[in-house]
């Protein structure tokens, strides 16, 4: 670019055209060329275009051992679909307008043991919609121990405020009794619409604590809504051959929460449910219908790609085929199979050691839970170099015997990606 016949800055357009091999669209290349010239460094344009391409959304290999990694889109789930129209709101039998809640949402309701369900953009939207539809202008009782913030700015008091419902705090941070709820219900001038139970998800209060059970709160004279968060459908996990893993412990489940008397529950699609980003409102048909009729429902509804994805997931649950749900498959991989993969990989790449490590559920669920796992370790911090490979690999650094190692936890790596992982490790070593 800098020949002395031309002392003027190179033409933006000419520079942009010289970058066409990057495959990026011309208007983007024009922006890049303009920035490079403005920075007085036209030669940087190639590096800038490469950097731009690398920043685009792309599949990555999650070798962090965090099963639901919020920065990596939580649960892994297949999304490829040929271009197609869907009968989202068309009744194929009558040819009349149908309801977008008839397929995926109805099947999720079936899985959750609910009369009815609707699907919205995420769990935050589900909670906001439930509160707006059932609590706006009135009071909602929440225990002070449940006024939580969940990663990414979901704060119960703020969501409540946005919904137009008035938060009435009951009890204390560590101890709340049923009598705290009844006192608020019976307070002079009280106008309580609902009691709300929020799963603490990402933290625990231990020690001198007390909280009424779901069925006790549900026995009050106002309906109970329960934000269970993670979308575990049934505590018995009938989709898992060996039943519920020990680490699920006290995680609230949809079926049991509804059976205990909650009128509505809300949960995410991409945590323990293992699907795409979505929020589900499930429970009593009338109460769900009221949410669906609220004007906000239109602003929060999911489209055909998400709905068809969740329909497939629901059918998979109903077939009790947990092995076909990537999250559950990864979460329950036995150590033996991880060890075999690790031995094979470490034999093909020299400088790679097999190491024991711990996976975690992540995604703001099950704090403190560690699932024994097996990883590949290489000396030093190779994270940034592993991110530069064609399918970026996201790993973590762990001190082993006091020396920093980069560890790739095989539990969260799909076996189909093992070869790519081996290639990448061979390359960075
Ligand atoms: C994760 C979580 C949310 C937020 O869910 P998103 O799907 O991320 O919006 C809300 N409530 C609880 C209890 C949660 O665990």
Short mmCIF file of N, CA, C and O and ligand atoms in Angstrom, two decimals, residues 70 74 121-127 148 150-151 154 156 197-202 227-230 251 266-271 277-279 363-365, ligand 1:
data_model
loop_
_atom_site.label_atom_id
_atom_site.label_comp_id
_atom_site.label_asym_id
_atom_site.label_seq_id
_atom_site.Cartn_x
_atom_site.Cartn_y
_atom_site.Cartn_z
N UNK A 70 -22.81 -19.94 30.75
CA UNK A 70 -23.65 -18.84 30.27
C UNK A 70 -22.97 -18.09 29.12
O UNK A 70 -23.64 -17.70 28.15
N UNK A 74 -25.13 -21.55 27.40
CA UNK A 74 -25.68 -22.60 28.28
C UNK A 74 -25.77 -23.96 27.58
O UNK A 74 -24.81 -24.39 27.01
N UNK A 121 -39.44 -15.87 25.71
CA UNK A 121 -38.04 -15.72 25.33
C UNK A 121 -37.04 -16.29 26.33
O UNK A 121 -36.02 -16.86 25.95
N UNK A 122 -37.27 -16.13 27.60
CA UNK A 122 -36.39 -16.70 28.62
C UNK A 122 -37.13 -16.70 29.95
O UNK A 122 -38.28 -16.26 30.02
N UNK A 123 -36.49 -17.19 30.99
CA UNK A 123 -37.20 -17.30 32.27
C UNK A 123 -37.48 -15.92 32.86
O UNK A 123 -38.50 -15.71 33.52
N UNK A 124 -36.57 -14.96 32.62
CA UNK A 124 -36.82 -13.60 33.11
C UNK A 124 -38.13 -13.07 32.52
O UNK A 124 -38.95 -12.47 33.22
N UNK A 125 -38.33 -13.32 31.24
CA UNK A 125 -39.56 -12.89 30.58
C UNK A 125 -40.76 -13.63 31.17
O UNK A 125 -41.83 -13.05 31.37
N UNK A 126 -40.58 -14.92 31.45
CA UNK A 126 -41.68 -15.72 32.00
C UNK A 126 -42.12 -15.15 33.35
O UNK A 126 -43.32 -14.99 33.61
N UNK A 127 -41.14 -14.79 34.20
CA UNK A 127 -41.48 -14.26 35.52
C UNK A 127 -42.16 -12.90 35.37
O UNK A 127 -43.19 -12.62 36.01
N UNK A 148 -33.41 -12.63 45.24
CA UNK A 148 -32.09 -12.96 44.70
C UNK A 148 -31.78 -12.18 43.43
O UNK A 148 -32.67 -11.66 42.76
N UNK A 150 -29.91 -13.23 39.94
CA UNK A 150 -29.37 -14.37 39.20
C UNK A 150 -28.56 -13.79 38.06
O UNK A 150 -28.91 -12.74 37.52
N UNK A 151 -27.44 -14.42 37.73
CA UNK A 151 -26.46 -13.86 36.78
C UNK A 151 -27.10 -13.08 35.64
O UNK A 151 -28.17 -13.42 35.16
N UNK A 154 -30.77 -10.45 36.50
CA UNK A 154 -32.14 -10.78 36.87
C UNK A 154 -32.26 -10.60 38.38
O UNK A 154 -31.75 -11.39 39.15
N UNK A 156 -34.96 -10.05 41.47
CA UNK A 156 -36.38 -10.23 41.74
C UNK A 156 -37.09 -8.88 42.02
O UNK A 156 -38.12 -8.60 41.43
N UNK A 197 -42.65 -17.89 45.18
CA UNK A 197 -41.47 -18.58 45.71
C UNK A 197 -40.40 -18.55 44.62
O UNK A 197 -40.67 -18.87 43.47
N UNK A 198 -39.19 -18.12 45.01
CA UNK A 198 -38.10 -18.05 44.03
C UNK A 198 -37.00 -19.01 44.47
O UNK A 198 -36.50 -18.91 45.60
N UNK A 199 -36.64 -19.92 43.58
CA UNK A 199 -35.53 -20.81 43.90
C UNK A 199 -34.24 -19.98 43.99
O UNK A 199 -33.97 -19.15 43.13
N UNK A 200 -33.48 -20.22 45.05
CA UNK A 200 -32.26 -19.41 45.25
C UNK A 200 -31.18 -19.73 44.23
O UNK A 200 -30.19 -19.02 44.15
N UNK A 201 -31.37 -20.77 43.44
CA UNK A 201 -30.50 -21.12 42.31
C UNK A 201 -29.02 -21.09 42.60
O UNK A 201 -28.39 -22.11 42.78
N UNK A 202 -28.42 -19.89 42.62
CA UNK A 202 -26.96 -19.83 42.59
C UNK A 202 -26.32 -19.57 43.95
O UNK A 202 -25.16 -19.25 44.03
N UNK A 227 -40.93 -19.70 40.89
CA UNK A 227 -39.89 -19.60 39.87
C UNK A 227 -38.84 -20.65 40.20
O UNK A 227 -38.00 -20.44 41.07
N UNK A 228 -38.93 -21.80 39.53
CA UNK A 228 -37.98 -22.88 39.86
C UNK A 228 -36.67 -22.72 39.09
O UNK A 228 -35.68 -23.36 39.41
N UNK A 229 -36.68 -21.92 38.05
CA UNK A 229 -35.43 -21.53 37.39
C UNK A 229 -34.87 -22.51 36.39
O UNK A 229 -34.85 -22.25 35.19
N UNK A 230 -34.45 -23.68 36.87
CA UNK A 230 -33.57 -24.46 35.99
C UNK A 230 -34.28 -25.45 35.08
O UNK A 230 -33.68 -25.98 34.16
N UNK A 251 -32.55 -29.85 44.07
CA UNK A 251 -33.02 -29.02 42.97
C UNK A 251 -34.54 -29.18 42.82
O UNK A 251 -35.04 -30.30 42.72
N UNK A 266 -42.30 -21.21 36.66
CA UNK A 266 -41.54 -20.64 35.54
C UNK A 266 -40.15 -21.28 35.54
O UNK A 266 -39.61 -21.58 36.60
N UNK A 267 -39.63 -21.53 34.35
CA UNK A 267 -38.26 -22.06 34.26
C UNK A 267 -37.65 -21.75 32.91
O UNK A 267 -38.32 -21.39 31.94
N UNK A 268 -36.32 -21.91 32.85
CA UNK A 268 -35.55 -21.64 31.64
C UNK A 268 -35.54 -22.85 30.72
O UNK A 268 -35.63 -23.99 31.18
N UNK A 269 -35.37 -22.60 29.43
CA UNK A 269 -35.25 -23.69 28.46
C UNK A 269 -33.83 -24.23 28.37
O UNK A 269 -33.62 -25.37 27.96
N UNK A 270 -32.84 -23.41 28.76
CA UNK A 270 -31.45 -23.77 28.45
C UNK A 270 -30.60 -24.08 29.67
O UNK A 270 -29.39 -24.06 29.61
N UNK A 271 -31.27 -24.34 30.81
CA UNK A 271 -30.49 -24.82 31.98
C UNK A 271 -30.67 -26.34 32.05
O UNK A 271 -30.38 -27.03 31.09
N UNK A 277 -32.41 -21.35 24.37
CA UNK A 277 -32.85 -20.26 25.25
C UNK A 277 -34.36 -20.06 25.12
O UNK A 277 -34.87 -19.84 24.02
N UNK A 278 -35.05 -20.17 26.22
CA UNK A 278 -36.50 -19.98 26.24
C UNK A 278 -36.92 -19.87 27.69
O UNK A 278 -36.13 -20.15 28.60
N UNK A 279 -38.14 -19.43 27.91
CA UNK A 279 -38.71 -19.43 29.24
C UNK A 279 -40.05 -20.12 29.17
O UNK A 279 -40.77 -20.00 28.17
N UNK A 363 -24.34 -22.24 34.90
CA UNK A 363 -25.58 -21.57 34.53
C UNK A 363 -26.36 -21.06 35.73
O UNK A 363 -27.57 -20.90 35.67
N UNK A 364 -25.68 -20.83 36.84
CA UNK A 364 -26.37 -20.34 38.02
C UNK A 364 -27.22 -21.41 38.69
O UNK A 364 -28.15 -21.12 39.42
N UNK A 365 -26.90 -22.69 38.42
CA UNK A 365 -27.64 -23.76 39.08
C UNK A 365 -26.71 -24.51 40.02
O UNK A 365 -25.49 -24.47 39.86
C1 LIG B 1 -31.81 -18.66 35.76
C2 LIG B 1 -32.96 -18.18 36.51
C3 LIG B 1 -33.73 -17.12 36.03
C4 LIG B 1 -33.39 -16.39 34.77
O1 LIG B 1 -33.54 -17.24 33.68
P1 LIG B 1 -33.18 -16.79 32.19
O2 LIG B 1 -33.70 -17.90 31.36
O3 LIG B 1 -31.71 -16.64 32.15
O4 LIG B 1 -33.89 -15.50 31.94
C5 LIG B 1 -34.81 -16.72 36.78
N1 LIG B 1 -35.12 -17.33 37.94
C6 LIG B 1 -34.41 -18.36 38.43
C7 LIG B 1 -34.81 -18.97 39.74
C8 LIG B 1 -33.30 -18.82 37.73
O5 LIG B 1 -32.59 -19.85 38.22
#
